[in-house]
Tab-separated table of C-alpha atoms in Angstrom:
chain	number	residue	atom	x	y	z
A	17	MET	CA	0.000	0.000	0.000
A	18	GLY	CA	2.859	2.358	0.923
A	19	ARG	CA	4.636	1.617	-2.336
A	20	LEU	CA	1.433	2.211	-4.243
A	21	LEU	CA	0.961	5.640	-2.636
A	22	LEU	CA	4.608	6.531	-3.309
A	23	LEU	CA	4.203	5.488	-6.943
A	24	ALA	CA	0.975	7.514	-7.207
A	25	GLY	CA	2.796	10.553	-5.764
A	26	VAL	CA	5.723	10.163	-8.158
A	27	ILE	CA	3.314	10.042	-11.106
A	28	LEU	CA	0.895	12.731	-9.886
A	29	ILE	CA	3.398	15.514	-9.106
A	30	PRO	CA	5.029	15.696	-12.582
A	31	LEU	CA	1.624	15.150	-14.208
A	32	THR	CA	0.100	18.103	-12.334
A	33	ALA	CA	3.085	20.308	-13.169
A	34	LEU	CA	2.791	19.298	-16.833
A	35	ILE	CA	-0.961	20.079	-16.912
A	36	LEU	CA	-0.370	23.523	-15.382
A	37	LEU	CA	2.449	24.318	-17.804
A	38	LEU	CA	0.386	23.230	-20.808
A	39	LYS	CA	-2.620	25.232	-19.585
A	40	ARG	CA	-0.454	28.329	-19.193
A	41	ARG	CA	1.062	27.885	-22.651
A	42	VAL	CA	-2.370	27.423	-24.285
A	43	ARG	CA	-3.722	30.516	-22.494
A	44	ILE	CA	-0.828	32.657	-23.727
A	45	MET	CA	-1.352	31.382	-27.274
A	46	ALA	CA	-5.120	31.887	-27.056
A	47	GLU	CA	-4.703	35.482	-25.859
A	48	ARG	CA	-2.772	36.307	-29.014
A	49	TYR	CA	-5.544	35.106	-31.308
A	50	ARG	CA	-8.554	35.898	-29.139
A	51	GLN	CA	-11.374	37.794	-30.843
A	52	THR	CA	-14.526	37.421	-28.780
A	53	PRO	CA	-13.580	36.599	-25.176
A	54	GLY	CA	-15.997	34.678	-23.024
A	55	ARG	CA	-18.070	33.245	-25.882
A	56	PHE	CA	-16.326	29.867	-26.145
A	57	PRO	CA	-17.457	26.894	-24.095
A	58	SER	CA	-14.896	27.084	-21.350
A	59	PRO	CA	-13.102	24.000	-19.897
A	60	LYS	CA	-12.993	25.658	-16.446
A	61	GLY	CA	-13.623	23.262	-13.557
A	62	ILE	CA	-13.768	20.140	-15.752
A	63	LEU	CA	-11.234	18.402	-13.459
A	64	MET	CA	-13.805	18.209	-10.674
A	65	PHE	CA	-16.158	16.294	-12.981
A	66	LEU	CA	-13.454	13.788	-13.978
A	67	LEU	CA	-11.708	13.053	-10.664
A	68	PRO	CA	-14.735	11.577	-8.825
A	69	LEU	CA	-15.631	9.150	-11.663
A	70	PRO	CA	-14.228	6.152	-9.700
A	71	VAL	CA	-16.909	6.863	-7.045
A	72	LEU	CA	-19.610	6.374	-9.675
A	73	ILE	CA	-17.985	3.089	-10.719
A	74	ALA	CA	-17.736	2.122	-7.038
A	75	ALA	CA	-21.477	2.765	-6.622
A	76	VAL	CA	-22.238	0.538	-9.614
A	77	VAL	CA	-19.923	-2.188	-8.291
A	78	SER	CA	-21.603	-1.964	-4.846
A	79	LEU	CA	-24.982	-2.329	-6.535
A	80	ALA	CA	-23.733	-5.383	-8.444
A	81	HIS	CA	-22.448	-6.918	-5.209
A	82	GLY	CA	-25.674	-6.106	-3.366
A	83	SER	CA	-23.888	-3.978	-0.766
A	84	LEU	CA	-26.467	-1.417	0.389
A	85	ASP	CA	-24.094	0.554	2.646
A	86	GLY	CA	-21.497	0.892	-0.078
A	87	LEU	CA	-24.129	1.830	-2.646
A	88	LEU	CA	-25.665	4.569	-0.458
A	89	GLY	CA	-22.286	5.991	0.615
A	90	ASN	CA	-20.848	6.067	-2.898
A	91	ALA	CA	-24.048	7.331	-4.535
A	92	ALA	CA	-24.373	10.156	-1.958
A	93	GLY	CA	-20.671	10.972	-2.376
A	94	TYR	CA	-20.889	11.076	-6.187
A	95	GLY	CA	-24.105	13.129	-6.111
A	96	LEU	CA	-22.436	15.702	-3.868
A	97	PHE	CA	-19.294	15.694	-6.049
A	98	LEU	CA	-21.435	16.398	-9.097
A	99	ALA	CA	-23.381	19.189	-7.368
A	100	GLY	CA	-20.136	20.730	-6.086
A	101	ALA	CA	-18.501	20.544	-9.519
A	102	LEU	CA	-21.529	22.218	-11.135
A	103	LEU	CA	-21.527	25.011	-8.544
A	104	LEU	CA	-17.769	25.480	-8.910
A	105	ARG	CA	-17.965	25.637	-12.703
A	106	ARG	CA	-20.849	28.102	-12.549
A	107	GLY	CA	-18.863	30.195	-10.077
A	108	LEU	CA	-15.769	30.190	-12.309
A	109	LEU	CA	-17.801	31.268	-15.346
A	110	THR	CA	-19.541	34.004	-13.330
A	111	GLU	CA	-16.147	35.199	-12.111
A	112	ALA	CA	-14.852	35.352	-15.700
A	113	GLU	CA	-17.928	37.399	-16.673
A	114	TYR	CA	-17.338	39.660	-13.656
A	115	GLY	CA	-13.711	40.126	-14.689
A	116	ARG	CA	-14.676	41.029	-18.261
A	117	ARG	CA	-17.181	43.708	-17.285
A	118	ARG	CA	-16.329	47.181	-16.062
A	119	VAL	CA	-19.591	47.439	-14.163
A	120	ALA	CA	-20.859	44.423	-12.244
A	121	ARG	CA	-22.518	43.373	-9.014
A	122	ALA	CA	-20.575	41.103	-6.658
A	123	PRO	CA	-21.482	37.561	-7.797
A	124	TRP	CA	-23.048	34.889	-5.594
A	125	PRO	CA	-20.316	32.961	-3.712
A	126	LEU	CA	-20.804	29.911	-5.920
A	127	LYS	CA	-17.111	28.944	-5.973
A	128	THR	CA	-16.894	28.902	-2.193
A	129	LEU	CA	-20.147	26.950	-1.989
A	130	GLY	CA	-18.937	24.487	-4.643
A	131	GLY	CA	-15.625	23.978	-2.826
A	132	SER	CA	-17.465	23.319	0.452
A	133	VAL	CA	-19.806	20.781	-1.189
A	134	ILE	CA	-16.802	19.034	-2.802
A	135	ALA	CA	-15.086	18.905	0.610
A	136	LEU	CA	-18.237	17.352	2.121
A	137	ALA	CA	-18.405	14.850	-0.738
A	138	THR	CA	-14.754	13.901	-0.219
A	139	GLY	CA	-15.345	13.335	3.505
A	140	ILE	CA	-18.458	11.224	2.903
A	141	THR	CA	-16.716	9.149	0.224
A	142	ALA	CA	-13.685	8.577	2.464
A	143	TRP	CA	-15.893	7.620	5.430
A	144	PHE	CA	-18.697	5.564	3.918
A	145	GLY	CA	-17.161	4.556	0.582
A	146	ALA	CA	-13.543	3.847	1.534
A	147	GLY	CA	-14.281	2.899	5.159
A	148	GLN	CA	-11.788	5.366	6.683
A	149	HIS	CA	-11.926	6.520	10.310
A	150	PRO	CA	-14.201	9.612	10.679
A	151	ALA	CA	-11.245	11.782	11.767
A	152	ILE	CA	-9.294	10.763	8.647
A	153	ALA	CA	-12.405	11.451	6.528
A	154	VAL	CA	-12.564	14.968	8.005
A	155	ALA	CA	-8.871	15.423	7.123
A	156	PHE	CA	-9.656	14.353	3.535
A	157	GLY	CA	-12.476	16.903	3.412
A	158	LEU	CA	-10.293	19.704	4.763
A	159	ALA	CA	-7.536	18.879	2.262
A	160	ALA	CA	-10.075	19.061	-0.581
A	161	LEU	CA	-11.401	22.423	0.715
A	162	LEU	CA	-7.887	23.854	0.970
A	163	GLY	CA	-7.069	22.487	-2.496
A	164	CYS	CA	-10.174	24.144	-3.984
A	165	TYR	CA	-9.335	27.451	-2.294
A	166	LEU	CA	-5.684	27.419	-3.420
A	167	SER	CA	-6.481	26.285	-6.934
A	168	TYR	CA	-9.618	28.307	-7.677
A	169	GLY	CA	-9.590	31.069	-5.045
A	170	PHE	CA	-12.574	32.666	-3.308
A	171	ASP	CA	-15.324	34.623	-5.032
A	172	PRO	CA	-14.980	38.364	-5.653
A	173	ARG	CA	-16.949	40.227	-2.974
A	174	VAL	CA	-16.808	43.825	-4.167
A	175	ALA	CA	-19.185	45.253	-6.752
A	176	LYS	CA	-17.596	47.154	-9.624
A	177	ARG	CA	-19.391	50.463	-9.378
A	178	PHE	CA	-19.617	53.162	-12.020
A	179	THR	CA	-20.118	56.870	-11.491
A	180	ASP	CA	-20.976	59.363	-14.193
A	181	ARG	CA	-19.255	62.694	-14.793
A	182	ASP	CA	-21.290	64.383	-12.046
A	183	GLY	CA	-20.105	61.804	-9.519
A	184	VAL	CA	-23.507	60.064	-9.265
A	185	ASP	CA	-23.445	56.289	-8.814
A	186	VAL	CA	-25.310	54.889	-11.835
A	187	THR	CA	-24.307	51.237	-11.441
A	188	ASP	CA	-27.860	49.972	-11.003
A	189	ARG	CA	-29.143	51.987	-13.943
A	190	VAL	CA	-26.354	50.709	-16.217
A	191	LEU	CA	-26.890	47.102	-15.177
A	192	GLU	CA	-30.659	47.416	-15.628
A	193	ALA	CA	-30.237	48.838	-19.134
A	194	LEU	CA	-27.825	46.048	-20.085
A	195	THR	CA	-30.096	43.339	-18.650
A	196	GLN	CA	-33.082	44.746	-20.517
A	197	ALA	CA	-31.107	44.868	-23.759
A	198	GLU	CA	-29.977	41.271	-23.249
A	199	ALA	CA	-33.620	40.245	-22.674
A	200	SER	CA	-34.682	41.993	-25.909
A	201	ILE	CA	-31.950	40.172	-27.867
A	202	ALA	CA	-33.013	36.846	-26.341
A	203	ALA	CA	-36.650	37.577	-27.312
A	204	ILE	CA	-35.599	38.295	-30.923
A	205	GLU	CA	-33.655	35.011	-30.983
A	206	GLN	CA	-36.674	33.154	-29.613
A	207	SER	CA	-38.986	34.665	-32.256
A	208	THR	CA	-36.478	33.806	-35.015
A	209	ARG	CA	-37.040	30.120	-34.239
A	210	ASN	CA	-40.742	30.510	-35.093
A	211	ILE	CA	-40.114	32.140	-38.469
A	212	ARG	CA	-39.715	29.588	-41.260
A	213	ASN	CA	-37.974	31.671	-43.885
A	214	ALA	CA	-34.252	31.092	-44.453
A	215	GLU	CA	-33.540	34.578	-45.788
A	216	LEU	CA	-35.346	36.400	-42.956
A	217	ASN	CA	-33.746	34.086	-40.423
A	218	SER	CA	-30.240	34.845	-41.646
A	219	ARG	CA	-31.011	38.604	-41.563
A	220	LEU	CA	-32.285	38.272	-37.989
A	221	ARG	CA	-29.203	36.280	-36.986
A	222	ARG	CA	-27.005	39.057	-38.374
A	223	ILE	CA	-29.032	41.656	-36.465
A	224	VAL	CA	-28.696	39.660	-33.224
A	225	ALA	CA	-24.925	39.320	-33.742
A	226	GLN	CA	-24.604	43.082	-34.342
A	227	ALA	CA	-26.708	43.864	-31.275
A	228	ARG	CA	-24.525	41.595	-29.149
A	229	GLN	CA	-21.369	43.308	-30.433
A	230	ILE	CA	-22.832	46.718	-29.511
A	231	LEU	CA	-23.808	45.394	-26.092
A	232	THR	CA	-20.274	44.055	-25.543
A	233	MET	CA	-18.898	47.504	-26.388
A	234	LEU	CA	-21.306	49.074	-23.914
A	235	GLU	CA	-20.354	46.545	-21.220
A	236	GLU	CA	-16.686	47.307	-21.754
A	237	ASP	CA	-17.197	51.065	-21.626
A	238	PRO	CA	-20.466	52.134	-19.937
A	239	ARG	CA	-19.728	55.792	-20.692
A	240	ASP	CA	-21.065	55.007	-24.191
A	241	LEU	CA	-24.448	54.159	-22.696
A	242	ARG	CA	-25.657	57.745	-22.928
A	243	ARG	CA	-24.824	57.850	-26.628
A	244	ALA	CA	-26.469	54.479	-27.235
A	245	ARG	CA	-29.691	55.285	-25.352
A	246	LYS	CA	-31.684	55.636	-28.578
A	247	PHE	CA	-30.351	52.272	-29.791
A	248	LEU	CA	-31.424	50.565	-26.551
A	249	ASN	CA	-34.778	52.264	-26.028
A	250	VAL	CA	-36.049	52.708	-29.566
A	251	TYR	CA	-34.340	50.486	-32.112
A	252	LEU	CA	-33.662	47.344	-30.108
A	253	ASP	CA	-37.070	47.429	-28.442
A	254	GLY	CA	-38.734	48.170	-31.793
A	255	ALA	CA	-36.865	45.314	-33.472
A	256	LYS	CA	-38.058	42.988	-30.726
A	257	GLN	CA	-41.707	44.064	-31.025
A	258	VAL	CA	-41.750	43.835	-34.830
A	259	THR	CA	-40.056	40.415	-34.866
A	260	GLU	CA	-42.394	39.025	-32.203
A	261	GLY	CA	-45.413	40.397	-34.066
A	262	TYR	CA	-44.300	38.945	-37.391
A	263	ALA	CA	-43.491	35.562	-35.828
A	264	LYS	CA	-47.036	35.406	-34.398
A	265	THR	CA	-48.876	36.687	-37.477
A	266	HIS	CA	-47.132	35.132	-40.471
A	267	ALA	CA	-48.132	31.573	-39.529
A	268	ARG	CA	-51.850	32.499	-39.594
A	269	VAL	CA	-52.010	34.986	-42.499
A	270	VAL	CA	-50.554	34.538	-45.984
A	271	ALA	CA	-49.664	38.090	-47.080
A	272	PRO	CA	-46.688	38.626	-49.397
A	273	GLU	CA	-46.773	42.402	-48.756
A	274	LEU	CA	-46.342	41.734	-45.013
A	275	GLU	CA	-43.204	39.721	-45.765
A	276	ASP	CA	-41.856	42.478	-48.021
A	277	ASN	CA	-42.522	45.108	-45.366
A	278	PHE	CA	-40.825	42.994	-42.716
A	279	ARG	CA	-37.830	42.443	-45.004
A	280	ARG	CA	-37.557	46.212	-45.567
A	281	VAL	CA	-37.752	46.905	-41.833
A	282	LEU	CA	-35.047	44.330	-41.124
A	283	ALA	CA	-32.773	45.897	-43.750
A	284	THR	CA	-33.276	49.302	-42.104
A	285	ILE	CA	-32.600	47.870	-38.624
A	286	GLU	CA	-29.422	46.237	-39.918
A	287	ASP	CA	-28.218	49.568	-41.327
A	288	VAL	CA	-29.073	51.422	-38.114
A	289	PHE	CA	-27.256	48.862	-35.952
A	290	GLN	CA	-24.189	49.059	-38.175
A	291	GLU	CA	-24.282	52.854	-37.963
A	292	GLN	CA	-24.543	52.673	-34.161
A	293	GLN	CA	-21.564	50.340	-33.960
A	294	GLN	CA	-19.532	52.630	-36.205
A	295	LYS	CA	-20.502	55.628	-34.082
A	296	LEU	CA	-19.297	53.927	-30.896
A	297	LEU	CA	-16.006	52.956	-32.538
A	298	GLU	CA	-15.528	56.524	-33.760
A	299	THR	CA	-16.156	57.821	-30.228
A	300	ASP	CA	-13.472	55.481	-28.927
A	301	VAL	CA	-11.048	56.790	-31.570
A	302	THR	CA	-11.910	60.402	-30.654
A	303	ASP	CA	-11.382	59.673	-26.946
A	304	LEU	CA	-8.022	58.091	-27.724
A	305	ASP	CA	-7.042	61.083	-29.899
A	306	VAL	CA	-7.840	63.451	-27.046
A	307	GLN	CA	-5.836	61.335	-24.582
A	308	ILE	CA	-2.838	61.224	-26.946
A	309	GLU	CA	-3.016	64.985	-27.424
A	310	VAL	CA	-3.170	65.617	-23.659
A	311	LEU	CA	-0.187	63.317	-23.070
A	312	THR	CA	1.825	64.934	-25.850
A	313	THR	CA	1.129	68.415	-24.435
A	314	GLN	CA	2.164	67.267	-20.949
A	315	LEU	CA	5.380	65.702	-22.262
A	316	LYS	CA	6.198	68.865	-24.207
A	317	ARG	CA	5.563	71.024	-21.152
A	318	GLU	CA	7.942	68.900	-19.097
A	319	GLY	CA	10.589	69.106	-21.841
A	320	VAL	CA	10.662	65.381	-22.597
A	321	ILE	CA	9.895	65.951	-26.294
B	10	MET	CA	3.131	33.010	-2.777
B	11	PRO	CA	3.406	33.084	-6.582
B	12	ASP	CA	0.184	32.354	-8.417
B	13	PHE	CA	1.648	29.373	-10.279
B	14	LEU	CA	2.905	27.726	-7.073
B	15	ARG	CA	-0.412	28.337	-5.276
B	16	LYS	CA	-2.363	26.669	-8.082
B	17	PHE	CA	0.141	23.801	-8.244
B	18	ILE	CA	-0.189	23.072	-4.520
B	19	GLY	CA	-3.974	23.413	-4.781
B	20	LEU	CA	-4.150	20.907	-7.634
B	21	LEU	CA	-1.875	18.509	-5.759
B	22	LEU	CA	-4.156	18.686	-2.721
B	23	ILE	CA	-7.233	18.109	-4.880
B	24	PHE	CA	-5.596	15.092	-6.537
B	25	ALA	CA	-4.463	13.799	-3.160
B	26	ALA	CA	-7.824	14.226	-1.409
B	27	VAL	CA	-10.480	13.714	-4.093
B	28	GLY	CA	-8.469	11.334	-6.281
B	29	VAL	CA	-7.244	9.124	-3.445
B	30	ALA	CA	-10.673	9.020	-1.698
B	31	SER	CA	-12.373	8.102	-4.998
B	32	CYS	CA	-9.860	5.380	-5.847
B	33	GLN	CA	-10.007	3.974	-2.303
B	34	ALA	CA	-13.808	3.856	-2.512
B	35	LEU	CA	-13.509	1.931	-5.783
B	36	VAL	CA	-10.940	-0.499	-4.368
B	37	ALA	CA	-13.061	-1.000	-1.221
B	38	SER	CA	-16.213	-1.688	-3.204
B	39	CYS	CA	-14.379	-4.175	-5.450
B	40	SER	CA	-12.719	-6.008	-2.574
B	41	SER	CA	-15.845	-6.131	-0.357
B	42	GLY	CA	-17.703	-8.141	-2.977
B	43	ALA	CA	-14.920	-10.659	-3.526
B	44	ALA	CA	-16.709	-13.363	-1.501
B	45	PRO	CA	-16.904	-16.776	-3.188
B	46	VAL	CA	-19.969	-17.213	-5.345
B	47	PRO	CA	-22.000	-20.286	-4.292
B	48	THR	CA	-22.040	-22.874	-7.044
B	49	VAL	CA	-24.920	-25.197	-7.776
B	50	GLY	CA	-24.075	-28.854	-7.452
B	51	ALA	CA	-20.712	-28.362	-5.806
B	52	PRO	CA	-19.305	-31.426	-3.958
B	53	ARG	CA	-20.070	-31.395	-0.204
């Protein structure tokens, strides 16, 4: 048994170091070619789904052997492992979203909760599944909790607040506007599924993609929100209402002129969204120009250039 | 503590706690059911 543990240690330590090095290398490479961060299905927290798989097998083996104690202990342990892994993964994704945004509320402590559930699962598995002494099972649980904390960290606790030029805290207003816009985009996507016309569907998909890009720009720099108010309140809401209306009506009424009108409206919306995006980009360029000019003036004044 | 080292130690602890407990549970469940299966018509 001692030799087996030593062998496991000798294999596990270089393997863990190798995994970390590879992960780091892939992240550096990915950052160079990244275009839309946060939109890929992330592999975060997958390890916690894979490591407890032997407990599932143990539960099946216990069932095959007719061992009720083993079955209950292993099944409870695996269930808790799964719940903990899901919470942890959700927490990691929420944290990534929090990190990406400039304005955000402090997320629910899902990572901490997930780590605690995993620690409980480890203790239960060690006690009921592996038949360890309760004190040793507690030590297993504590080691798992410490491992989760060191590896994944605790959840962010501070909200990222945003104040406008007058010094007024507008965090809630910004977040509400963004949530509403996200709901409108989701409603357009939902209505698109009920429209059975390939051309209109592809137009709507383009519109949704453009709207998401604009929303990402607004999330990254909420100062643009004032400039994009018309886009959020009039165009996006209008696009949602028109799409929902068409999706409901076109299945019941055959009217070619309705389709033509809808097509025309979609073309206009597409143009307006593109214009809005361009306007936001131009504002960014203007802001940067101003900053460069200010810096140049300062450097000249101090005799550096 | 450097970030890399912290994550390394964390992963080691996770492997040691979760991995070892899981594997022990599997070994225990396999060995607990290793009792001889009664055979029909075996010589008395």
